Short mmCIF file of C-alpha atoms in Angstrom, two decimals:
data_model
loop_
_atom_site.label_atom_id
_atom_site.label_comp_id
_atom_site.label_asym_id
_atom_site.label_seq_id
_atom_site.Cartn_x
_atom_site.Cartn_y
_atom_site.Cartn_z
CA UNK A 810 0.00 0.00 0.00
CA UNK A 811 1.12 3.59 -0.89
CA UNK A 812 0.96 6.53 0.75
CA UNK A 813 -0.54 9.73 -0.89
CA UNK A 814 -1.30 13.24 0.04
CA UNK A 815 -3.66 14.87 -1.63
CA UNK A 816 -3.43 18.34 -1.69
CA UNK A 817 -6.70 20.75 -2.62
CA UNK A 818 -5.93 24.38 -3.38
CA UNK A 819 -9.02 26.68 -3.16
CA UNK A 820 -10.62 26.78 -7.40
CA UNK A 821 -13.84 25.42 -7.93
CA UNK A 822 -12.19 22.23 -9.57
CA UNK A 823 -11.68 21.16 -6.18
CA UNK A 824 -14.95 19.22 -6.54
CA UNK A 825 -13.05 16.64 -8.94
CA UNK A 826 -10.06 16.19 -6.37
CA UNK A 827 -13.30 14.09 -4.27
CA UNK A 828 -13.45 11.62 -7.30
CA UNK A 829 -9.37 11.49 -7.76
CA UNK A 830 -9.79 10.89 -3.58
CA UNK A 831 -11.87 8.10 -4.35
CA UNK A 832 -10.23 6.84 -7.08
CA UNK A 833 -7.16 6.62 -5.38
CA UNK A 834 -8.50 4.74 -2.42
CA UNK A 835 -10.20 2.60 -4.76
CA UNK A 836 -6.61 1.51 -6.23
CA UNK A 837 -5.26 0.39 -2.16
CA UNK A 838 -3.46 3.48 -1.44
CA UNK A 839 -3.54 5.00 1.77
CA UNK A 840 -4.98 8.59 1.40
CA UNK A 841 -4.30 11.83 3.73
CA UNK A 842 -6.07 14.77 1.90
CA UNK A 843 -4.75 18.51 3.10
CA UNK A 844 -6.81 21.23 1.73
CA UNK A 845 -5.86 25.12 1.90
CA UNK A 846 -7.83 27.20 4.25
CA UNK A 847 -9.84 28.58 0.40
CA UNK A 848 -10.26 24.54 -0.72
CA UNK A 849 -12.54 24.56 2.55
CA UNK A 850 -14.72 26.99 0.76
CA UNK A 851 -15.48 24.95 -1.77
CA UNK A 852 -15.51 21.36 -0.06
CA UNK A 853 -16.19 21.16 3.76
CA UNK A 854 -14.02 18.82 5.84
CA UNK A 855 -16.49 15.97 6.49
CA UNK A 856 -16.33 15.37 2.65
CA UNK A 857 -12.89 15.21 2.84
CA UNK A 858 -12.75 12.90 6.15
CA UNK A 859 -15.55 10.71 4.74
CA UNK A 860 -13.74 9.72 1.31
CA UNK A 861 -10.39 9.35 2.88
CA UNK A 862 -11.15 7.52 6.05
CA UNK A 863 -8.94 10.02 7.70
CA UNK A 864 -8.88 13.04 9.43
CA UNK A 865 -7.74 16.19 7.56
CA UNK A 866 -6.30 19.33 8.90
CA UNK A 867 -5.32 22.44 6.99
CA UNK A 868 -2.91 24.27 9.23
CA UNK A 869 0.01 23.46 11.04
CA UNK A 870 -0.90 23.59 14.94
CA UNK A 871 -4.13 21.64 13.94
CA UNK A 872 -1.88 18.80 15.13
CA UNK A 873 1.24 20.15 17.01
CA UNK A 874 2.06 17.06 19.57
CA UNK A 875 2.16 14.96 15.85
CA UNK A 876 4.08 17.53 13.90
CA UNK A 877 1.82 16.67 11.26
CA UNK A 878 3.50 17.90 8.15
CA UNK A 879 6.93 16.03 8.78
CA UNK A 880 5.01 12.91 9.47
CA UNK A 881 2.65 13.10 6.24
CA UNK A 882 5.95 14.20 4.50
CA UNK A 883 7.98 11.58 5.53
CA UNK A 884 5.34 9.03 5.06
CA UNK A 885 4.17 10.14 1.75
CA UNK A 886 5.15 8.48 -1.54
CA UNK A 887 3.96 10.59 -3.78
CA UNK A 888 2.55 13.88 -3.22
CA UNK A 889 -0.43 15.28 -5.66
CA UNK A 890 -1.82 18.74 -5.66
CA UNK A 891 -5.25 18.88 -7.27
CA UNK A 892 -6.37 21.67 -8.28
CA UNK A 893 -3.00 23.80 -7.86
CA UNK A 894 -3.80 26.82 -7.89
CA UNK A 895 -2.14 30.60 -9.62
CA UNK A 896 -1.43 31.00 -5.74
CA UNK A 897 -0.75 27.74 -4.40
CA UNK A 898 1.90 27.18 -7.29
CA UNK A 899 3.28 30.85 -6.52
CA UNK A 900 3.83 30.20 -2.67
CA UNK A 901 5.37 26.44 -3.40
CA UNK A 902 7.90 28.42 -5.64
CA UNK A 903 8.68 30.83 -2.99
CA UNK A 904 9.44 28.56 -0.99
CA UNK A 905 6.90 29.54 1.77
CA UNK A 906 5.84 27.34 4.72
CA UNK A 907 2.59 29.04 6.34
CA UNK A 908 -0.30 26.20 6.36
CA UNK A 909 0.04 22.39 6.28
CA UNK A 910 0.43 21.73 2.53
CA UNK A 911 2.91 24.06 1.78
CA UNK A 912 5.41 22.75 4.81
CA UNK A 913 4.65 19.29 3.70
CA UNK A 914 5.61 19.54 0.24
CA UNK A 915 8.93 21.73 1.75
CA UNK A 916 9.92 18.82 3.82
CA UNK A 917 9.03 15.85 1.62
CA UNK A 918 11.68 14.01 -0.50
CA UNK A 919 8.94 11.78 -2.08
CA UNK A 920 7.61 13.22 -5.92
CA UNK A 921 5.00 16.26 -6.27
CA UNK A 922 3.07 16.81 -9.05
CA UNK A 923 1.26 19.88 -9.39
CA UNK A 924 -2.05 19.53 -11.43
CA UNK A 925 -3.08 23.42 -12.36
CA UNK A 926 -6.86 24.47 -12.86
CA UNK A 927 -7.36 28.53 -13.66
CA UNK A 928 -8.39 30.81 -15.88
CA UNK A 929 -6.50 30.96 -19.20
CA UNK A 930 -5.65 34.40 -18.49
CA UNK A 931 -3.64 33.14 -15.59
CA UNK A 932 -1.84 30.30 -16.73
CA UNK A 933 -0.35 32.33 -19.49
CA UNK A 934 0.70 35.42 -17.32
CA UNK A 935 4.42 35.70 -17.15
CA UNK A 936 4.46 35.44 -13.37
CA UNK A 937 3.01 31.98 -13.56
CA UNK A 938 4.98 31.08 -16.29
CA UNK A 939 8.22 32.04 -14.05
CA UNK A 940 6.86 30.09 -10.95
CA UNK A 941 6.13 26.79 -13.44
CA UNK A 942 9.48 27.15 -14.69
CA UNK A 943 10.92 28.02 -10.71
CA UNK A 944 8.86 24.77 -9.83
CA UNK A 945 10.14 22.02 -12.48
CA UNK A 946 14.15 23.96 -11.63
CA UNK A 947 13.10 22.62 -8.03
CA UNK A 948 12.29 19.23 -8.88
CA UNK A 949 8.44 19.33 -8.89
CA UNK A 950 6.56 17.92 -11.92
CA UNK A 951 4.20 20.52 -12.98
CA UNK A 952 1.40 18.72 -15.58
CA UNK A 953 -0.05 21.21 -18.29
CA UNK A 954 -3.88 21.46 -18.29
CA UNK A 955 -6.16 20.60 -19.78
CA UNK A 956 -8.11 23.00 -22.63
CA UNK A 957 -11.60 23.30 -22.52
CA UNK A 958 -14.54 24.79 -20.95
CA UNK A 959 -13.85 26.85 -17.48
CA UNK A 960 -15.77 28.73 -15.42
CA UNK A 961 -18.82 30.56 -16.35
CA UNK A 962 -18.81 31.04 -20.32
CA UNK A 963 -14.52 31.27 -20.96
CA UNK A 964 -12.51 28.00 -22.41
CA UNK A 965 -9.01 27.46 -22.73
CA UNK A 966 -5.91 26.01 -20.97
CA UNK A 967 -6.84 26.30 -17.40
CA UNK A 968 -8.95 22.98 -16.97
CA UNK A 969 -8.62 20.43 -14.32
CA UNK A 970 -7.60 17.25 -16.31
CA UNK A 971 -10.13 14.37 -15.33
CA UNK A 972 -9.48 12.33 -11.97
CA UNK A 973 -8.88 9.13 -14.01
CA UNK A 974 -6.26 10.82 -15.83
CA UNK A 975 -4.80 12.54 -12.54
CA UNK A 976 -5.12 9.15 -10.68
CA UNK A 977 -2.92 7.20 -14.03
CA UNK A 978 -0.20 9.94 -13.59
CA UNK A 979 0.05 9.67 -9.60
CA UNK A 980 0.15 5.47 -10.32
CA UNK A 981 2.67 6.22 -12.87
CA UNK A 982 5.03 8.11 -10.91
CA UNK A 983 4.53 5.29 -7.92
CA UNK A 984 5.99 2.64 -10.37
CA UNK A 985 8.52 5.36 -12.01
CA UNK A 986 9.53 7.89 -9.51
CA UNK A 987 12.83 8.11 -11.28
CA UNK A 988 10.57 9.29 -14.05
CA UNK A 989 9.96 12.56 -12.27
CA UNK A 990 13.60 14.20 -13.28
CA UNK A 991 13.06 13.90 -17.13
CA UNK A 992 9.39 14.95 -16.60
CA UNK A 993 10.76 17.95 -14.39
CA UNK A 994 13.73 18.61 -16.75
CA UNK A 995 11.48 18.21 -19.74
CA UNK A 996 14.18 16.88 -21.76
CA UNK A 997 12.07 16.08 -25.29
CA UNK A 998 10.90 19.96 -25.09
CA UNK A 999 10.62 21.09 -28.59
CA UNK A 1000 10.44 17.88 -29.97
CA UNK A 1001 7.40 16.69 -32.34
CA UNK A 1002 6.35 12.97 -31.04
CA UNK A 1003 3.91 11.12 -33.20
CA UNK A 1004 2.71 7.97 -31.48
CA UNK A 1005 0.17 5.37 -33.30
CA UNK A 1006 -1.90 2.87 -30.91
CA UNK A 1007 -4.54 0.72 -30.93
CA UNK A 1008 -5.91 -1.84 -33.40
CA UNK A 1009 -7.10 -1.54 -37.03
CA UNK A 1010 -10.62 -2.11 -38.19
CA UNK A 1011 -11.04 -3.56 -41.76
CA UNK A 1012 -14.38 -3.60 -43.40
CA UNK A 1013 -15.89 -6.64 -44.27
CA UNK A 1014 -19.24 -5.03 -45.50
CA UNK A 1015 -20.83 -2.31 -43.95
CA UNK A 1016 -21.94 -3.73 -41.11
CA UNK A 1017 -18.91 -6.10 -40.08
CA UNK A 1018 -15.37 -5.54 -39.91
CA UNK A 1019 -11.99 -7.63 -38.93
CA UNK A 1020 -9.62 -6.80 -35.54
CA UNK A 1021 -7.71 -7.89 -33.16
CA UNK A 1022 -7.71 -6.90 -29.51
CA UNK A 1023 -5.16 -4.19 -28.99
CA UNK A 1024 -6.61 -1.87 -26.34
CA UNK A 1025 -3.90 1.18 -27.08
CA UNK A 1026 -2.94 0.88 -23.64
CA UNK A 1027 0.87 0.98 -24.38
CA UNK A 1028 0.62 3.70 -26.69
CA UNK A 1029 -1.25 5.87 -24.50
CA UNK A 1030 1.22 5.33 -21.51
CA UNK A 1031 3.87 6.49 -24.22
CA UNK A 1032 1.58 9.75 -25.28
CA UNK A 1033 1.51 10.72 -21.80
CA UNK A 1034 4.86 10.55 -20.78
CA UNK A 1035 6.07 12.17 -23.65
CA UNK A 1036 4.00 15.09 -22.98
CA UNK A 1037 4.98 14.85 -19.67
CA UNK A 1038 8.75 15.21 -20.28
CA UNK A 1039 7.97 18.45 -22.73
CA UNK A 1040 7.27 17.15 -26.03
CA UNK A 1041 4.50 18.05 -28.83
CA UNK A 1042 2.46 15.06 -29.03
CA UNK A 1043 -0.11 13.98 -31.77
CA UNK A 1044 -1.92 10.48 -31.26
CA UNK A 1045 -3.11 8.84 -34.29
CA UNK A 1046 -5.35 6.11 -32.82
CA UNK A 1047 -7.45 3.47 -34.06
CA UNK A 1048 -10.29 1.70 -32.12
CA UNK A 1049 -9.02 1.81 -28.44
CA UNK A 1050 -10.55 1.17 -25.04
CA UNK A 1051 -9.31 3.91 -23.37
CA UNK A 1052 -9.14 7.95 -22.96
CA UNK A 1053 -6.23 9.40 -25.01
CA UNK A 1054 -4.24 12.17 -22.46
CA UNK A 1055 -5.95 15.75 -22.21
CA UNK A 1056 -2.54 17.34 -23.49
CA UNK A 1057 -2.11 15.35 -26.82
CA UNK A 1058 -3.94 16.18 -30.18
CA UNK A 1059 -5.52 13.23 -31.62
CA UNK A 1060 -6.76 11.86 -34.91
CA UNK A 1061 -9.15 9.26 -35.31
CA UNK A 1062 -8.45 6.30 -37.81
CA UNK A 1063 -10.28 3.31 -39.21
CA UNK A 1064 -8.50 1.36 -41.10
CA UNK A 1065 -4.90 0.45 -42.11
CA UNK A 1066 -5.17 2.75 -45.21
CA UNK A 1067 -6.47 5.70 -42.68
CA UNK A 1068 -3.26 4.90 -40.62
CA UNK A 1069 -1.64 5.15 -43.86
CA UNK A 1070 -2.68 8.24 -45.11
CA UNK A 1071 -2.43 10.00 -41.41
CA UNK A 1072 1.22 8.93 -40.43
CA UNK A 1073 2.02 10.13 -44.21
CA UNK A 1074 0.72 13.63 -43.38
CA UNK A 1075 2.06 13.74 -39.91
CA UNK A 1076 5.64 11.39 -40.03
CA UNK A 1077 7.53 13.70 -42.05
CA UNK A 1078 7.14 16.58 -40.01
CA UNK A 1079 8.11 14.56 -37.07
CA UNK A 1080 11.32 14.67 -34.80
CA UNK A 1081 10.02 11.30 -33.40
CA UNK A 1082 7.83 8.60 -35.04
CA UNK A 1083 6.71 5.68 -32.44
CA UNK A 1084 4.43 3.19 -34.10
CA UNK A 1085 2.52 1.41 -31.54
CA UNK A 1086 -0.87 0.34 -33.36
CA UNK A 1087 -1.88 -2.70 -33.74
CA UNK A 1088 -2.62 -2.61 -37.80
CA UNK A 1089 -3.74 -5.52 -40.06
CA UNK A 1090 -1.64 -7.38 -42.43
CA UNK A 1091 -4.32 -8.37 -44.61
CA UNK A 1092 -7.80 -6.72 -44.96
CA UNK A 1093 -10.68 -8.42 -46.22
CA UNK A 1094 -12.29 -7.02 -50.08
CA UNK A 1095 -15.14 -5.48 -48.99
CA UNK A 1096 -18.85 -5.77 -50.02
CA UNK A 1097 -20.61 -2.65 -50.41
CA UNK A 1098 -24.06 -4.34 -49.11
CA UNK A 1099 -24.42 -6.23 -46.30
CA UNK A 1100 -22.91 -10.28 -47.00
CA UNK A 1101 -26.55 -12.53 -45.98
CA UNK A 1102 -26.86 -15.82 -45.42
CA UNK A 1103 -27.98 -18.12 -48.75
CA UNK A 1104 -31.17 -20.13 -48.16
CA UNK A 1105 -29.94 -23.32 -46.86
CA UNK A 1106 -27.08 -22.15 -45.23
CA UNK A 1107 -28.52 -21.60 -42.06
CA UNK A 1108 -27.22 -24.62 -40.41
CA UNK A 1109 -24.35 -24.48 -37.58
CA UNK A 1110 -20.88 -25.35 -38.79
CA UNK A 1111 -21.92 -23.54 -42.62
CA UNK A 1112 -18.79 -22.07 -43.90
CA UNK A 1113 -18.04 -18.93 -46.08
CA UNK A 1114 -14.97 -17.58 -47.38
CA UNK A 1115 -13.15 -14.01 -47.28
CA UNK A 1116 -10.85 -12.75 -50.21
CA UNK A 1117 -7.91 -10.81 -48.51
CA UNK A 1118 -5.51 -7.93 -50.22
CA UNK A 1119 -2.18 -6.74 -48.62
CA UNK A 1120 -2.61 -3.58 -46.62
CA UNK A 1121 0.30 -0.74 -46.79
CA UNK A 1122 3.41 -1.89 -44.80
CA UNK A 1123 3.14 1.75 -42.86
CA UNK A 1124 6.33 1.32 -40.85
CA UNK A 1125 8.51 0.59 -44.06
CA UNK A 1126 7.45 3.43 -46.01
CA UNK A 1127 7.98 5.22 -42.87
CA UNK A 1128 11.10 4.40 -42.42
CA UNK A 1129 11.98 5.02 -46.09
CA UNK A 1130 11.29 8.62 -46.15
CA UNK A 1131 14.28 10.49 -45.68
CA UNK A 1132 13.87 12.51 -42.91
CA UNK A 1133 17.31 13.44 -41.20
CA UNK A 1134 17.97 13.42 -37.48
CA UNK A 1135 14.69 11.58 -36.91
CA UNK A 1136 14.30 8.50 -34.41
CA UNK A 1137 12.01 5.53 -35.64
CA UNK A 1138 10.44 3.15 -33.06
CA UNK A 1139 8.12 -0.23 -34.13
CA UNK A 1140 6.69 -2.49 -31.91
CA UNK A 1141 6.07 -6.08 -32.94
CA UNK A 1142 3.39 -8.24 -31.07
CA UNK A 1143 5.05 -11.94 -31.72
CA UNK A 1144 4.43 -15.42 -31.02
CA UNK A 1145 6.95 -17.74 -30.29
CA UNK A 1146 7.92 -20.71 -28.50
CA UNK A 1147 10.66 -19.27 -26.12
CA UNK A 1148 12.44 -15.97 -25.97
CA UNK A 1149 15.51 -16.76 -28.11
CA UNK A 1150 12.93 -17.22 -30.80
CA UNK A 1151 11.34 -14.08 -29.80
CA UNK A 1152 14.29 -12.24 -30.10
CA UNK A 1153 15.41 -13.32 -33.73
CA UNK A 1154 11.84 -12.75 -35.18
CA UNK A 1155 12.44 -9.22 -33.65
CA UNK A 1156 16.09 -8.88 -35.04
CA UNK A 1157 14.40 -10.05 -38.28
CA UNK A 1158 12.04 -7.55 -38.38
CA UNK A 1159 13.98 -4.27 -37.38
CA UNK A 1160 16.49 -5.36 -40.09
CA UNK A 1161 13.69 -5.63 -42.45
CA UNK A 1162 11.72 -2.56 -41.74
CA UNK A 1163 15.24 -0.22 -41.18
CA UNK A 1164 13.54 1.41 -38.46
CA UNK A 1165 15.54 2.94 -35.27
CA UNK A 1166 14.36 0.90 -32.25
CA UNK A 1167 11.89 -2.18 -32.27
CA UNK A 1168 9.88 -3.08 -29.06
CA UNK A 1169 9.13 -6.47 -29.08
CA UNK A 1170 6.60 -8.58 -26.70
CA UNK A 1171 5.21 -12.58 -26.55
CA UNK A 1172 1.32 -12.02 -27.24
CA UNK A 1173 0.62 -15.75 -27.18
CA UNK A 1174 -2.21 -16.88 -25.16
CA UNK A 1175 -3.57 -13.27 -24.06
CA UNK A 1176 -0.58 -12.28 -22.33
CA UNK A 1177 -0.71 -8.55 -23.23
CA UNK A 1178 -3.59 -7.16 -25.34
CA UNK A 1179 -5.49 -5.05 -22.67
CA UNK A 1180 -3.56 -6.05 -19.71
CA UNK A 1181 -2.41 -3.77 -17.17
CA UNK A 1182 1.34 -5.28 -17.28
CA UNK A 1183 3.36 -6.16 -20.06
CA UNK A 1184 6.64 -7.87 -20.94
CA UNK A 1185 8.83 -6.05 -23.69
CA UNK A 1186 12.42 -5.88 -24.82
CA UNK A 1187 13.60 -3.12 -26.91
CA UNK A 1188 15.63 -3.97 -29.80
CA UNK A 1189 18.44 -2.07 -31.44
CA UNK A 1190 20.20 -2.56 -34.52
CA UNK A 1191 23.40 -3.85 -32.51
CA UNK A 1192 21.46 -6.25 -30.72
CA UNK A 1193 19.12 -7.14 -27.95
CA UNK A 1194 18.40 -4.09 -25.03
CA UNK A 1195 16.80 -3.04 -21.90
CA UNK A 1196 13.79 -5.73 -20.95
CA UNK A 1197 10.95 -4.38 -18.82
CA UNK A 1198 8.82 -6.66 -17.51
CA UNK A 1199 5.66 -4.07 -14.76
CA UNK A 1200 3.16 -1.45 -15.94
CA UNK A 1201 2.84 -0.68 -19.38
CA UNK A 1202 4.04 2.71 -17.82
CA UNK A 1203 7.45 1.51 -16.96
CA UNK A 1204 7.81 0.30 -20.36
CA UNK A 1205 6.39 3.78 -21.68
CA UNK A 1206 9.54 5.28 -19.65
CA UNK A 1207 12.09 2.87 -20.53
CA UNK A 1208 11.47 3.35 -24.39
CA UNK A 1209 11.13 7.17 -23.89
CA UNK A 1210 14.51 7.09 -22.36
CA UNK A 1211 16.10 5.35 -25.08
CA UNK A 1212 14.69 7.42 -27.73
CA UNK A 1213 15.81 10.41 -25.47
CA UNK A 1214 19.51 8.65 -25.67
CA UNK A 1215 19.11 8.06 -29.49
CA UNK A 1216 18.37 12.29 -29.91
CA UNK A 1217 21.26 13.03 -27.64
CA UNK A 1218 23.68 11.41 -30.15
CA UNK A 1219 22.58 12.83 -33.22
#
């Protein structure tokens, strides 16, 4: 079980810290929320007390026999501030100490990460831009909002990110804390990251369609953490189960031949091209009416066939383009008997498709499509690499930081 604090500056998006609360407790950690004296304004203490289980205090001699803020720092893990206000984030990069959360984010040595909510206005003004800066100098990850609608009739950059979002970057930085100096540095800054994810639909008829079961899990850890550490990210995803980052700009695909067409738009205007979707080999020649059953051939165990065509190999002509200075990375879902033979058909393949980096993982019986964990070794064109076997965000990290090493030589 993990420790978090949850800190809750005073903005109206403190109502959605109560569902990251939840969510958090939901996932086994161990939750102490400490709200500012203006988050009381906006959620009483009983709602706090209630979701957490625990009691909450806001100032410092709430609790002076159990110096409360060295205790909650030196228990903490990680340490999330949501929302973090123009304030909040000012006094944290002044270094001030005058109510509970600010002198337990002083005295902690466990991660922060500061999730802003204001009004466009403010996260643009040059002060704030100087205290983000002041903040990630110190250490403290500092996520970019979310754009969209604020308060009253305004939208912009300013929003809350959802909880569920908020709650994947705290678990994230629980299995990565080492991940919080690159995020905090923002080393891929300036760089233009185009990630593909998730799995290819191809039409049958218009009703039906061939897949597979890619859930763009891995490619969404990969979007997020490359925002995270600074970089311009565009998503080009396929069917997926999941909700692509707030900070990313996304384009929705169908087919192979979409995926086509979008990564040759986007791929030569990239500094970094990271193909993670799942896309077909072979696509079925669709009908343009719906394919019904023949009279007769109602019967169970009645067989049909399928003519397929060749889809565009998108990672080869990716990888063909010449596009100096740029890092390629594929991923190759394989099946094979042990990992020796895993490796080769991944040496194989990088060889074959020229591309920068290959991550490779055993999909046989189920073992990663839609799981939470995930077994990959990233391939080079010397050799073998870095295996991860955890979260699909350790594996986001560990292939970020080899890309990151591949830019550095260049």
């Amino acid at each position: 079980m993990s420790v978090v604090v949850l800190g809750v500056g005073g903005g109206i998006a403190a109502y959605k810290a109560c569902l990251l609360s939840r969510l958090l407790s939901e996932a086994g950690h161990e939750v102490h929320v400490v709200p500012t004296r203006a988050a009381l304004e906006f959620v009483g203490r009983p709602t706090w007390e209630a979701l957490s289980g625990h009691p909450v205090h806001t100032e410092v001699f709430d609790d002076v026999p159990g110096v409360e803020h060295i205790r909650l720092a030196e228990r903490a893990d990680v340490v999330v501030v949501a929302p973090a206000t123009a304030d909040l984030m000012a006094r944290i990069a002044g270094g001030h100490a005058d109510d509970l959360l600010t002198t337990t984010i002083l005295a902690t040595s466990a991660p922060v990460v500061l999730a802003p909510a204001m009004h466009t206005g403010m996260w643009q003004n040059p002060a704030t831009i100087d205290n983000v800066a002041t903040l990630r100098r110190h250490g403290i990850v500092v996520k970019d909002p979310a754009s969209g609608r604020l308060t009253g009739r305004d939208s912009g950059p300013g929003r809350l990110p959802d909880p569920d979002e908020i709650a994947e970057f705290v678990e994230l930085l629980l299995a990565c804390p080492d991940a919080a100096d690159a995020m905090c540095r923002r080393d891929l800054a300036g760089k233009r990251v185009v990630i593909s994810l998730g799995g290819t639909r191809e039409a049958i008829d218009p009703v039906r369609y061939l897949g597979n079961s890619s859930s763009g899990r891995m490619g969404k850890a990969i979007a997020q953490v490359a925002a995270a550490r600074g970089a311009d990210v565009h998503v080009v995803a396929a069917h997926v189960d999941v909700v692509m980052p707030s900070c990313v700009e996304v384009t929705r695909i169908d087919s192979t031949e979409d995926l086509a067409e979008a990564m040759n738009d986007l791929a030569p205007h990239a500094d970094v091209v990271i193909q993670a979707v799942a896309a077909a080999d072979f696509a079925p020649v669709a009908a343009d009416t719906k394919i019904k059953k023949h009279e007769g051939d109602s019967a169970v165990g009645a067989t049909t066939s399928l003519e397929l065509h060749q889809t565009p190999d998108v990672l080869a002509r990716i990888c063909a383009q010449s596009v100096p200075h740029r890092v390629v990375v594929g991923f190759a879902a394989e099946t094979a008997p042990d990992r020796a033979q895993l490796l080769e058909l991944a040496q194989a393949k990088l060889a074959r498709k020229g591309c920068d980096l290959l991550v490779v993982n055993d999909v046989s019986e189920g073992k990663v499509f839609g799981k939470v964990g995930t077994d990959v070794t990233v391939v080079h064109q010397q050799g073998p690499g870095r295996r991860v076997t955890g979260s699909k965000s350790q594996a986001a990290v560990a292939v970020l930081d080899e890309v990151h090493m591949l830019l550095a030589t260049q």
